[in-house]
Coordinates of C-alpha atoms and ligand atoms in Angstrom, one line a residue:
M712 CA 74.8 76.6 31.2
C713 CA 74.4 75.8 34.9
G714 CA 75.8 78.4 37.3
I715 CA 76.9 78.1 40.9
V716 CA 77.3 80.7 43.5
G717 CA 78.2 80.3 47.2
G718 CA 79.4 82.4 50.1
V719 CA 80.2 82.3 53.8
G720 CA 80.7 85.1 56.3
Q721 CA 79.2 88.2 57.8
F722 CA 77.3 89.7 54.9
A723 CA 73.8 89.6 53.3
I724 CA 74.3 86.1 51.9
R725 CA 70.7 85.6 50.8
D726 CA 70.8 88.7 48.5
Y727 CA 74.3 87.9 47.3
L728 CA 73.1 84.5 46.2
I729 CA 70.0 85.7 44.4
N730 CA 71.9 88.6 42.8
G731 CA 74.7 86.3 41.9
L732 CA 72.3 83.9 40.2
K733 CA 70.9 86.9 38.3
T734 CA 74.4 87.8 37.1
L735 CA 74.9 84.2 36.0
D736 CA 71.6 84.5 34.1
Y737 CA 73.5 85.0 30.9
R738 CA 74.8 81.5 30.9
G739 CA 71.3 80.2 30.2
Y740 CA 69.1 78.1 32.6
D741 CA 65.6 76.9 33.1
S742 CA 65.3 76.5 36.9
A743 CA 67.1 77.9 40.0
G744 CA 67.5 77.2 43.7
V745 CA 69.3 78.2 46.8
A746 CA 70.3 76.4 50.1
L747 CA 70.6 78.7 53.1
A748 CA 72.2 77.5 56.3
E749 CA 71.3 79.1 59.6
P750 CA 71.5 77.8 63.2
K751 CA 68.2 76.0 62.9
G752 CA 69.2 74.0 59.8
I753 CA 69.6 74.2 56.0
H754 CA 66.6 75.6 54.1
V755 CA 66.3 74.7 50.4
F756 CA 64.2 76.8 47.9
R757 CA 63.8 75.7 44.3
M758 CA 61.8 77.0 41.4
P759 CA 61.4 76.2 37.7
G760 CA 61.8 79.3 35.4
R761 CA 63.5 82.5 36.2
V762 CA 65.6 83.6 39.3
Q763 CA 62.9 86.2 39.9
A764 CA 60.5 83.5 40.9
L765 CA 63.1 82.1 43.3
D766 CA 63.6 85.5 44.7
E767 CA 59.9 85.8 45.5
V768 CA 59.8 82.6 47.5
T769 CA 63.1 82.9 49.3
P770 CA 62.5 84.4 52.8
R771 CA 64.5 87.5 53.8
D772 CA 64.3 87.0 57.5
L773 CA 66.6 84.0 58.0
D774 CA 69.8 84.4 60.0
V775 CA 71.9 83.0 57.1
V776 CA 75.6 82.3 57.8
L777 CA 76.4 80.4 54.6
G778 CA 74.7 79.4 51.4
I779 CA 74.9 78.1 47.9
G780 CA 72.8 78.8 44.8
H781 CA 72.4 77.3 41.4
T782 CA 70.9 77.9 38.0
R783 CA 70.2 74.7 36.1
W784 CA 70.2 74.1 32.4
A785 CA 68.4 70.8 32.2
T786 CA 70.4 67.7 31.1
H787 CA 69.0 64.8 33.1
G788 CA 65.3 65.3 33.6
A789 CA 62.9 68.2 32.8
P790 CA 63.3 71.7 34.3
T791 CA 61.0 71.1 37.3
A792 CA 61.3 72.1 40.9
S793 CA 62.2 68.6 42.0
N794 CA 65.0 68.3 39.4
A795 CA 66.3 71.8 40.3
H796 CA 69.4 72.1 42.5
P797 CA 70.3 72.1 45.4
H798 CA 69.7 68.4 46.0
T799 CA 69.7 66.9 49.5
S800 CA 71.1 63.4 50.2
M801 CA 68.5 60.8 51.3
H802 CA 69.4 61.1 55.1
G803 CA 69.8 64.8 54.9
E804 CA 73.5 64.9 55.6
F805 CA 74.5 66.9 52.5
V806 CA 73.0 69.5 50.3
L807 CA 74.8 70.2 47.1
V808 CA 74.7 71.9 43.7
H809 CA 76.4 70.6 40.6
N810 CA 77.6 71.8 37.2
G811 CA 78.5 69.2 34.6
V812 CA 77.4 65.7 33.8
I813 CA 78.2 62.5 35.9
D814 CA 78.8 60.0 33.1
N815 CA 78.5 56.9 35.3
F816 CA 75.5 58.1 37.2
R817 CA 73.3 55.1 36.0
H818 CA 75.8 52.7 37.5
L819 CA 76.2 54.6 40.7
K820 CA 72.4 55.0 41.0
N821 CA 71.9 51.2 40.7
K822 CA 74.6 50.6 43.3
L823 CA 73.0 53.1 45.7
E824 CA 69.5 51.6 45.1
S825 CA 70.8 48.2 46.0
E826 CA 71.9 49.8 49.3
G827 CA 68.4 51.0 49.9
Y828 CA 68.7 54.6 48.5
V829 CA 65.6 56.1 47.1
F830 CA 65.8 59.0 44.7
K831 CA 63.5 62.0 44.5
S832 CA 64.7 63.4 41.2
E833 CA 65.8 62.3 37.7
T834 CA 69.1 64.0 38.0
D835 CA 72.7 62.8 38.0
T836 CA 73.3 65.4 40.8
E837 CA 71.2 63.6 43.4
V838 CA 73.5 60.6 42.8
A839 CA 76.5 62.7 43.7
A840 CA 74.8 63.8 46.9
N841 CA 73.9 60.3 47.9
I842 CA 77.3 58.8 47.0
L843 CA 78.9 61.4 49.3
E844 CA 76.5 60.6 52.1
Y845 CA 77.0 56.9 51.6
H846 CA 80.7 57.2 52.1
Y847 CA 80.3 59.7 54.9
L848 CA 78.1 57.4 56.9
K849 CA 80.8 54.8 56.7
L850 CA 83.9 57.0 57.1
K851 CA 82.4 59.6 59.5
N852 CA 84.8 62.3 58.0
V853 CA 83.8 64.8 55.3
K854 CA 87.3 65.0 53.7
D855 CA 87.6 61.2 53.4
A856 CA 84.1 60.9 52.1
M857 CA 84.8 63.6 49.5
L858 CA 87.9 61.7 48.4
A859 CA 85.8 58.5 48.1
M860 CA 83.1 60.3 46.1
I861 CA 85.7 61.8 43.7
E862 CA 87.2 58.4 43.2
E863 CA 83.8 57.1 42.1
L864 CA 82.5 60.0 40.0
Q865 CA 83.3 59.9 36.3
G866 CA 82.5 62.9 34.1
S867 CA 82.5 66.6 34.7
Y868 CA 81.6 68.3 37.9
A869 CA 81.9 71.4 39.9
L870 CA 80.2 70.8 43.2
A871 CA 79.5 73.1 46.1
I872 CA 78.4 71.2 49.2
L873 CA 76.8 72.1 52.6
K874 CA 77.0 69.6 55.5
K875 CA 74.1 69.3 58.0
G876 CA 75.0 70.9 61.3
D877 CA 78.1 72.6 59.9
L878 CA 77.8 76.4 59.9
K879 CA 81.4 77.0 58.9
H880 CA 82.3 75.2 55.7
I881 CA 81.3 75.1 52.1
Y882 CA 83.0 72.2 50.5
F883 CA 83.8 71.9 46.8
A884 CA 85.3 69.6 44.2
K885 CA 86.0 70.2 40.6
N886 CA 86.7 68.3 37.4
R887 CA 86.2 69.7 33.8
S888 CA 83.5 72.2 34.9
P889 CA 84.7 75.6 35.9
M890 CA 84.8 76.8 39.5
V891 CA 86.5 79.9 41.0
V892 CA 87.0 80.9 44.6
G893 CA 87.0 84.5 45.8
R894 CA 88.5 86.2 48.8
G895 CA 86.5 89.0 50.6
V896 CA 86.9 90.8 53.8
G897 CA 85.4 88.6 56.6
K898 CA 83.9 86.4 54.0
N899 CA 84.9 84.0 51.2
L900 CA 83.1 83.0 48.1
L901 CA 82.9 80.5 45.3
A902 CA 81.1 80.5 41.9
S903 CA 81.3 79.1 38.4
D904 CA 82.9 82.3 37.2
F905 CA 84.0 85.5 39.0
L906 CA 81.2 87.7 37.8
P907 CA 78.7 87.0 40.6
M908 CA 81.6 87.5 43.1
L909 CA 82.8 90.8 41.7
K910 CA 81.0 93.0 44.2
E911 CA 81.8 91.1 47.4
G912 CA 85.2 89.6 46.5
Q913 CA 88.6 91.2 46.3
D914 CA 90.5 88.7 44.2
F915 CA 89.8 85.4 42.6
A916 CA 91.5 82.1 41.8
P917 CA 90.4 79.2 39.6
I918 CA 90.1 75.7 41.1
L919 CA 91.9 73.2 38.9
D920 CA 90.7 69.8 37.8
H921 CA 90.8 67.1 40.5
Q922 CA 91.2 69.7 43.2
Y923 CA 88.8 69.9 46.2
G924 CA 88.6 71.7 49.5
Y925 CA 86.5 74.1 51.4
I926 CA 85.9 77.8 52.2
T927 CA 85.1 79.3 55.6
A928 CA 84.7 83.0 56.5
E929 CA 88.4 83.2 57.3
T930 CA 90.1 80.7 55.0
I931 CA 90.2 78.9 51.7
K932 CA 91.8 75.5 51.6
I933 CA 92.4 73.8 48.3
Y934 CA 93.9 70.3 48.0
N935 CA 95.4 68.5 45.0
E936 CA 94.4 64.9 44.1
D937 CA 97.4 63.6 46.1
G938 CA 96.2 65.4 49.3
S939 CA 98.9 68.1 49.1
E940 CA 97.7 71.7 49.7
A941 CA 97.5 73.7 46.5
K942 CA 98.7 77.3 46.2
P943 CA 96.1 79.1 44.2
K944 CA 97.0 82.2 42.2
F945 CA 94.7 85.0 43.1
T946 CA 94.2 87.9 40.7
R947 CA 91.7 90.7 40.2
P948 CA 90.2 90.9 36.8
D949 CA 90.5 94.3 35.0
L950 CA 86.7 94.8 35.2
K951 CA 84.4 97.0 37.2
I952 CA 80.9 96.1 38.3
E953 CA 79.6 98.9 36.1
D954 CA 81.1 97.3 33.0
I955 CA 78.6 94.5 33.3
G956 CA 75.5 96.7 33.3
L957 CA 73.3 97.6 30.3
Q958 CA 74.5 101.2 30.4
G959 CA 71.3 102.6 29.0
Y960 CA 70.9 99.9 26.2
P961 CA 67.6 98.0 26.1
H962 CA 69.5 94.7 25.5
Y963 CA 73.0 93.4 26.0
M964 CA 73.0 92.2 22.4
L965 CA 72.6 95.7 21.0
K966 CA 75.2 97.0 23.4
E967 CA 77.7 94.3 22.4
I968 CA 77.0 94.8 18.6
E969 CA 77.9 98.5 19.0
E970 CA 81.0 97.7 21.0
A971 CA 82.6 96.3 17.8
P972 CA 84.8 99.3 16.9
A973 CA 86.0 99.6 20.5
V974 CA 86.9 96.0 20.5
V975 CA 88.9 96.2 17.3
R976 CA 90.7 99.3 18.7
R977 CA 91.5 97.5 21.9
L978 CA 93.0 94.6 20.1
I979 CA 95.2 96.9 18.1
D980 CA 96.3 98.6 21.3
N981 CA 97.1 95.3 23.0
Y982 CA 98.9 93.6 20.2
F983 CA 100.7 96.5 18.3
D984 CA 102.9 99.1 19.8
G985 CA 102.9 101.5 16.8
N986 CA 105.9 99.8 15.2
E987 CA 105.7 96.1 15.8
F988 CA 103.4 93.4 16.9
L989 CA 103.5 92.4 20.6
F990 CA 102.8 88.7 20.1
D991 CA 105.1 86.3 21.8
K992 CA 107.9 85.8 19.2
K993 CA 108.1 82.1 20.1
L994 CA 104.5 81.6 19.2
I995 CA 104.9 83.3 15.8
T996 CA 108.0 81.1 15.1
K997 CA 106.0 78.0 16.0
M998 CA 103.1 79.1 13.9
K999 CA 105.3 79.8 10.9
S1000 CA 107.2 76.5 11.2
A1001 CA 104.1 74.3 11.8
D1002 CA 103.1 72.2 8.8
D1003 CA 99.4 72.5 9.5
I1004 CA 97.4 75.0 11.4
I1005 CA 94.4 73.2 12.8
F1006 CA 91.6 75.3 14.0
I1007 CA 89.0 73.8 16.4
A1008 CA 85.9 75.6 17.7
C1009 CA 82.1 75.5 18.0
G1010 CA 79.3 77.7 16.8
T1011 CA 80.1 81.3 16.1
S1012 CA 83.8 80.8 17.1
Y1013 CA 83.9 78.0 14.4
H1014 CA 82.7 80.6 11.9
A1015 CA 85.5 82.9 12.9
C1016 CA 87.9 80.0 12.4
L1017 CA 86.7 79.5 8.8
I1018 CA 88.1 83.0 8.1
G1019 CA 91.3 82.1 10.1
R1020 CA 91.8 79.2 7.7
R1021 CA 91.6 81.5 4.7
Y1022 CA 94.2 83.8 6.3
M1023 CA 96.6 80.8 6.8
E1024 CA 96.0 79.7 3.2
Y1025 CA 96.8 83.3 2.1
L1026 CA 100.2 82.8 3.8
G1027 CA 100.6 79.6 1.8
K1028 CA 100.1 77.4 4.9
R1029 CA 98.1 74.3 5.0
S1030 CA 95.2 74.7 7.4
E1031 CA 92.1 72.9 8.5
V1032 CA 89.0 73.8 10.6
Y1033 CA 87.1 71.3 12.7
I1034 CA 84.0 71.4 14.8
A1035 CA 85.1 70.4 18.3
S1036 CA 82.4 67.8 19.0
E1037 CA 83.3 66.1 15.7
W1038 CA 87.1 66.2 16.0
A1039 CA 86.9 65.0 19.6
Y1040 CA 85.7 61.6 18.5
H1041 CA 87.8 61.4 15.2
P1042 CA 91.0 63.2 16.1
F1043 CA 92.8 62.4 12.9
V1044 CA 95.9 64.4 12.1
S1045 CA 98.2 63.6 9.2
A1046 CA 100.6 66.5 9.7
K1047 CA 104.0 65.9 11.4
K1048 CA 104.2 69.3 13.1
P1049 CA 100.6 70.6 13.5
L1050 CA 99.8 73.6 15.7
F1051 CA 96.3 73.6 17.1
V1052 CA 94.4 76.9 17.4
I1053 CA 91.4 76.6 19.8
V1054 CA 89.1 79.5 19.6
S1055 CA 86.5 80.0 22.4
Q1056 CA 84.9 83.1 23.7
S1057 CA 84.2 81.4 27.1
G1058 CA 87.3 79.3 27.3
E1059 CA 85.1 76.7 29.0
T1060 CA 83.3 74.9 26.2
A1061 CA 83.2 71.2 27.1
D1062 CA 83.7 69.9 23.6
L1063 CA 86.9 71.9 23.3
I1064 CA 88.2 70.8 26.6
R1065 CA 87.9 67.3 25.4
C1066 CA 89.9 68.2 22.3
M1067 CA 92.5 69.9 24.4
E1068 CA 92.9 66.8 26.5
I1069 CA 93.6 64.8 23.3
I1070 CA 96.0 67.5 22.0
N1071 CA 97.9 67.6 25.2
S1072 CA 98.1 63.8 25.5
R1073 CA 99.8 63.9 22.1
G1074 CA 102.3 66.6 23.3
A1075 CA 101.2 68.9 20.4
V1076 CA 101.6 72.7 20.5
S1077 CA 98.4 74.6 21.0
L1078 CA 97.2 78.2 21.1
T1079 CA 94.0 79.2 22.8
I1080 CA 92.3 82.4 21.7
T1081 CA 89.7 83.3 24.3
N1082 CA 87.9 86.2 25.9
T1083 CA 88.2 84.7 29.4
K1084 CA 91.4 85.1 31.3
G1085 CA 92.1 82.2 33.6
S1086 CA 89.7 79.9 31.8
T1087 CA 90.4 76.2 31.5
L1088 CA 91.3 76.4 27.8
E1089 CA 93.6 79.3 28.4
R1090 CA 95.4 77.4 31.2
D1091 CA 95.7 74.2 29.3
A1092 CA 97.2 75.5 26.1
T1093 CA 100.8 76.0 25.3
Y1094 CA 100.1 79.6 24.3
S1095 CA 97.1 81.8 24.8
L1096 CA 95.9 85.1 23.4
L1097 CA 93.1 87.2 25.0
L1098 CA 90.4 88.8 22.9
F1099 CA 90.0 91.8 25.2
A1100 CA 86.3 92.1 24.1
G1101 CA 85.0 92.7 27.6
V1102 CA 82.4 90.4 29.1
E1103 CA 79.9 89.2 26.6
I1104 CA 76.6 88.8 28.3
A1105 CA 74.0 88.2 25.5
V1106 CA 73.8 84.5 24.7
A1107 CA 74.2 85.2 21.0
S1108 CA 77.8 86.0 20.4
T1109 CA 78.5 89.3 18.5
K1110 CA 81.5 91.3 19.6
A1111 CA 83.5 88.1 20.4
Y1112 CA 83.2 87.1 16.8
V1113 CA 84.5 90.5 15.7
A1114 CA 87.4 90.2 18.2
Q1115 CA 88.2 86.7 17.0
V1116 CA 88.4 87.6 13.3
A1117 CA 90.3 90.8 14.1
L1118 CA 92.8 89.0 16.3
L1119 CA 93.3 86.3 13.6
S1120 CA 94.0 89.0 11.1
L1121 CA 96.6 90.6 13.4
L1122 CA 98.2 87.3 14.0
T1123 CA 98.4 86.7 10.2
G1124 CA 100.1 90.1 9.8
A1125 CA 102.6 89.1 12.4
M1126 CA 103.3 85.8 10.7
D1127 CA 103.6 87.6 7.4
G1128 CA 105.9 90.3 8.8
S1129 CA 103.6 93.0 7.5
T1130 CA 101.9 95.6 9.7
A1131 CA 99.6 96.8 6.8
V1132 CA 96.7 95.0 8.6
V1133 CA 96.8 97.6 11.3
S1134 CA 95.8 100.5 9.0
H1135 CA 93.3 98.2 7.3
L1136 CA 91.7 97.6 10.7
Y1137 CA 91.5 101.3 11.4
D1138 CA 89.4 101.5 8.1
V1139 CA 87.3 98.7 9.6
I1140 CA 86.7 100.8 12.8
K1141 CA 85.5 103.7 10.6
A1142 CA 83.3 101.4 8.5
E1143 CA 81.8 99.8 11.6
H1144 CA 81.0 103.2 13.1
A1145 CA 79.2 104.1 9.8
V1146 CA 77.1 100.9 9.9
I1147 CA 76.2 101.6 13.5
A1148 CA 75.2 105.2 12.6
E1149 CA 73.0 103.9 9.8
S1150 CA 71.6 100.9 11.7
D1151 CA 68.1 102.3 12.0
S1152 CA 67.8 101.9 8.2
L1153 CA 68.0 98.1 8.7
R1154 CA 64.8 98.0 10.7
S1155 CA 62.4 97.7 7.8
T1156 CA 64.3 94.8 6.3
A1157 CA 64.4 93.1 9.7
K1158 CA 60.7 93.7 10.0
Y1159 CA 60.1 92.0 6.7
L1160 CA 62.3 89.0 7.7
S1161 CA 60.5 88.7 11.0
G1162 CA 57.3 87.6 9.2
K1163 CA 59.0 84.8 7.2
K1164 CA 59.4 81.1 8.0
D1165 CA 62.7 80.5 6.1
V1166 CA 65.6 82.9 5.3
F1167 CA 68.6 82.0 3.1
F1168 CA 72.0 83.7 3.3
L1169 CA 74.3 83.4 0.3
G1170 CA 77.9 84.3 -0.3
R1171 CA 81.1 83.1 -1.9
G1172 CA 84.5 83.0 -0.2
T1173 CA 84.6 85.0 3.0
D1174 CA 81.1 86.1 2.2
Y1175 CA 80.0 82.5 2.6
D1176 CA 81.7 82.4 6.0
V1177 CA 79.7 85.5 7.0
A1178 CA 76.5 83.9 5.5
L1179 CA 76.9 81.0 8.0
E1180 CA 77.3 83.3 10.9
A1181 CA 74.4 85.5 9.7
S1182 CA 72.2 82.5 9.5
L1183 CA 73.2 81.2 13.0
K1184 CA 72.5 84.7 14.5
L1185 CA 69.1 84.9 12.9
K1186 CA 67.9 81.4 13.8
E1187 CA 69.2 81.5 17.4
I1188 CA 67.5 84.7 18.5
T1189 CA 64.4 84.8 16.2
Y1190 CA 63.7 81.0 15.9
I1191 CA 63.2 81.6 12.1
H1192 CA 64.6 78.7 10.1
S1193 CA 67.6 79.9 8.1
E1194 CA 70.5 78.5 6.2
G1195 CA 73.8 79.9 5.1
L1196 CA 75.0 78.6 1.7
P1197 CA 77.8 79.0 -0.8
G1198 CA 76.1 80.8 -3.8
G1199 CA 77.3 78.1 -6.2
E1200 CA 75.9 75.3 -4.2
L1201 CA 72.3 76.4 -4.4
K1202 CA 71.4 74.6 -7.6
H1203 CA 72.8 71.4 -6.3
G1204 CA 69.8 71.0 -4.0
P1205 CA 68.7 73.8 -1.8
I1206 CA 67.2 75.8 -4.6
A1207 CA 64.3 73.3 -4.3
L1208 CA 63.3 75.3 -1.2
I1209 CA 63.0 78.6 -2.9
E1210 CA 59.4 79.7 -3.5
K1211 CA 57.6 83.0 -4.0
D1212 CA 58.9 85.7 -1.7
T1213 CA 61.5 83.5 0.1
P1214 CA 64.0 86.0 1.4
V1215 CA 67.6 85.5 0.2
I1216 CA 70.2 87.8 1.7
G1217 CA 73.3 87.9 -0.4
F1218 CA 76.7 89.3 0.6
I1219 CA 79.1 90.8 -2.0
S1220 CA 82.6 91.9 -1.0
D1221 CA 84.9 90.5 -3.6
P1222 CA 85.2 91.8 -7.2
L1223 CA 86.3 88.3 -8.2
T1224 CA 83.0 86.7 -7.2
D1225 CA 80.8 89.7 -7.9
L1226 CA 79.5 88.3 -11.2
P1227 CA 79.0 84.6 -10.2
I1228 CA 77.2 85.5 -7.0
R1229 CA 74.9 87.9 -8.8
S1230 CA 74.0 85.2 -11.2
N1231 CA 73.1 83.0 -8.2
F1232 CA 70.8 85.8 -7.1
K1233 CA 69.2 85.8 -10.6
E1234 CA 68.6 82.1 -10.3
V1235 CA 66.7 82.4 -7.1
E1236 CA 64.8 85.6 -8.3
A1237 CA 63.7 83.6 -11.3
R1238 CA 62.0 81.2 -8.8
G1239 CA 60.2 84.0 -6.9
A1240 CA 62.8 84.8 -4.2
T1241 CA 63.2 88.3 -2.8
V1242 CA 66.9 89.1 -2.9
I1243 CA 68.3 91.5 -0.4
T1244 CA 71.9 92.4 -1.3
V1245 CA 74.5 93.6 1.3
V1246 CA 77.2 95.1 -0.8
S1247 CA 80.6 96.8 -0.4
K1248 CA 80.2 100.4 -1.7
S1249 CA 82.6 100.1 -4.6
L1250 CA 80.7 97.0 -6.0
A1251 CA 77.3 98.5 -5.5
K1252 CA 74.9 98.6 -8.5
A1253 CA 71.4 100.0 -9.1
G1254 CA 68.9 97.8 -7.2
D1255 CA 71.3 96.8 -4.4
V1256 CA 69.5 97.1 -1.0
I1257 CA 72.1 97.5 1.7
T1258 CA 75.5 99.2 1.0
V1259 CA 78.4 99.3 3.5
P1260 CA 81.7 101.2 3.3
D1261 CA 84.6 99.5 1.6
V1262 CA 87.3 97.9 3.6
K1263 CA 90.0 95.5 2.5
E1264 CA 88.2 92.5 1.3
Y1265 CA 89.8 90.0 3.7
L1266 CA 88.4 92.1 6.6
S1267 CA 85.0 92.6 5.1
P1268 CA 83.4 90.0 7.5
L1269 CA 84.1 92.5 10.3
V1270 CA 81.7 95.0 8.7
K1271 CA 79.2 92.7 7.0
V1272 CA 78.6 90.7 10.2
L1273 CA 77.4 93.9 11.9
V1274 CA 74.6 94.2 9.3
A1275 CA 73.7 90.5 10.0
Q1276 CA 73.7 91.0 13.7
Y1277 CA 71.5 94.1 13.5
L1278 CA 69.0 92.3 11.2
A1279 CA 68.8 89.4 13.6
Y1280 CA 68.4 91.8 16.6
F1281 CA 65.7 94.0 15.0
A1282 CA 63.8 91.0 13.7
A1283 CA 63.9 89.5 17.3
L1284 CA 62.7 92.9 18.6
E1285 CA 59.7 92.7 16.2
L1286 CA 58.9 89.2 17.4
K1287 CA 59.1 90.3 21.0
V1288 CA 61.2 87.3 22.1
N1289 CA 63.8 87.2 24.8
I1290 CA 66.7 88.5 22.8
D1291 CA 69.5 88.2 25.3
K1292 CA 68.4 84.7 26.5
P1293 CA 67.0 82.8 23.6
R1294 CA 65.2 79.6 24.4
N1295 CA 67.2 76.4 25.0
L1296 CA 70.6 78.1 24.6
A1297 CA 73.3 78.7 27.1
K1298 CA 76.2 81.1 27.0
S1299 CA 78.9 78.8 28.2
V1300 CA 78.3 75.2 26.9
T1301 CA 80.0 73.3 29.7
V1302 CA 78.5 69.9 28.9
E1303 CA 79.3 67.8 25.8
Ligands
F6R2511 C1 76.3 81.6 19.0 C2 77.1 81.3 20.1 C3 77.6 79.9 20.2 C4 79.1 79.9 20.7 C5 79.5 78.4 20.9 C6 81.0 78.3 21.3 O1 75.9 83.0 19.1 O2 77.4 82.1 21.0 O3 77.5 79.3 18.9 O4 79.9 80.5 19.7 O5 78.8 77.8 21.9 O6 81.2 79.0 22.5 P1 82.7 79.4 22.9 O7 83.2 80.4 21.9 O8 82.5 80.0 24.2 O9 83.5 78.2 22.9

């Protein structure tokens, strides 16, 4: 979703902003803009579409001393130049960029209109700019005006603000939308995540909710809600600038699919020392004594949680899985000692942050499983575990899913007091390498799928969980309609959609459900469907289409999902669509 980047000091700010916005590209956006401050004033450039277009219209010859940039994923108003950020307040006192949604923007807009304010855009952001100016013109002091603005704004925001005539400060304020500051030599930076600052910054610290402050070339000042000065914790992520490049791959998605075996290995290395698991023992005790393990997540992470629930049930534990945006508005819990497991690649998903607020307000124990160190969800949970998957840039999640399922299996092993899962995961690594080595053979099936309007994925048990993820992957990057279904459910309705040559992709991993799922395939074949089976080797029969190496059945999603990811990737390649940045989607969904 929207991305922010800002910087002040003696360096090539214009290029830092443009390159920073390109780095934030992966979050998803539909327009972009920058504000560059130089002795003659603040210049704003905004363009619909890609950052490349912005780059072309942003002059290189300005004597820029500080600046802010933004990629916008439209919420209030179409992705036009006039709705793109930065927005300038009516009298030109402030220029700002914003991530998040101002919930009470309608009320504030009415109030400002009654004071004579006229708006040039449809955005909630312009309201924030004008509210700030309105207070500033009364109070004549930026800090007091910011406090007055914060008092009025309801909703989520990360704001980076320039003040007319001020060539020293970039002001900021944050609530429920991520913002990070970075320290450099002779310069300071801010952004919605540390990636765009990686080259110029030495270390980074997250801004917490309700904090505000400013950066200058020499200093970073952060204040808490009560006006006291905050002491941020600066750290350097274990990541090099090269790690975020394509490294010879044509797309991040392909690179990230093929990182799966390395991701699994890294998880083993981080959570197992050769003899025992390295999880916090208190966490394992809490998980074992909880009377309900409640998973909450969205999208692909939700699909990983479906498998997590099966693992908990294998241990004899009651477990539930909820979609965050649903649970947030019906947060019913009947258990007396629940433990909440929040699974989020980004650690910044707004729906989950709302759930976390509810969980914390009830004093419940929580565990966040995330790929993003220092993220909001990591900070706000009782316990947290990192996925160590490395940055995931492609919008469609691939290696993060693998990491989530693998980590959940290790956690289950720790709860069970059995380390057998580790050697089972080594088998997975081998099997994943085999799928990667044979991946070219999936191109013809993908080509066939790319010409279809509907695709169905079927499975039973964990294969059903994989079918859901396979379907999501295909639809989000190819725009082909698809559904993931439990095999047995077909004849209760969806079979009506099967017609001649409808592709049905069926997963088979479990001897127990081998026969019933194969009869489901027969049912659709009888109605003209073309069935493409994806089968574990030991269950393969004549006529099966795609065979993958055997692994323990509970870990089979870690292998089957690779096939699904490749099918989606190769089909998207056929269709010549933007694979890493599918339309309408954002990597980090920071608005509800
Ligand atoms: C799909 C995808 C999304 C995310 C979802 C949750 O490929 O990436 O469905 O899984 O938006 O995001 P996180 O895991 O960051 O909370």
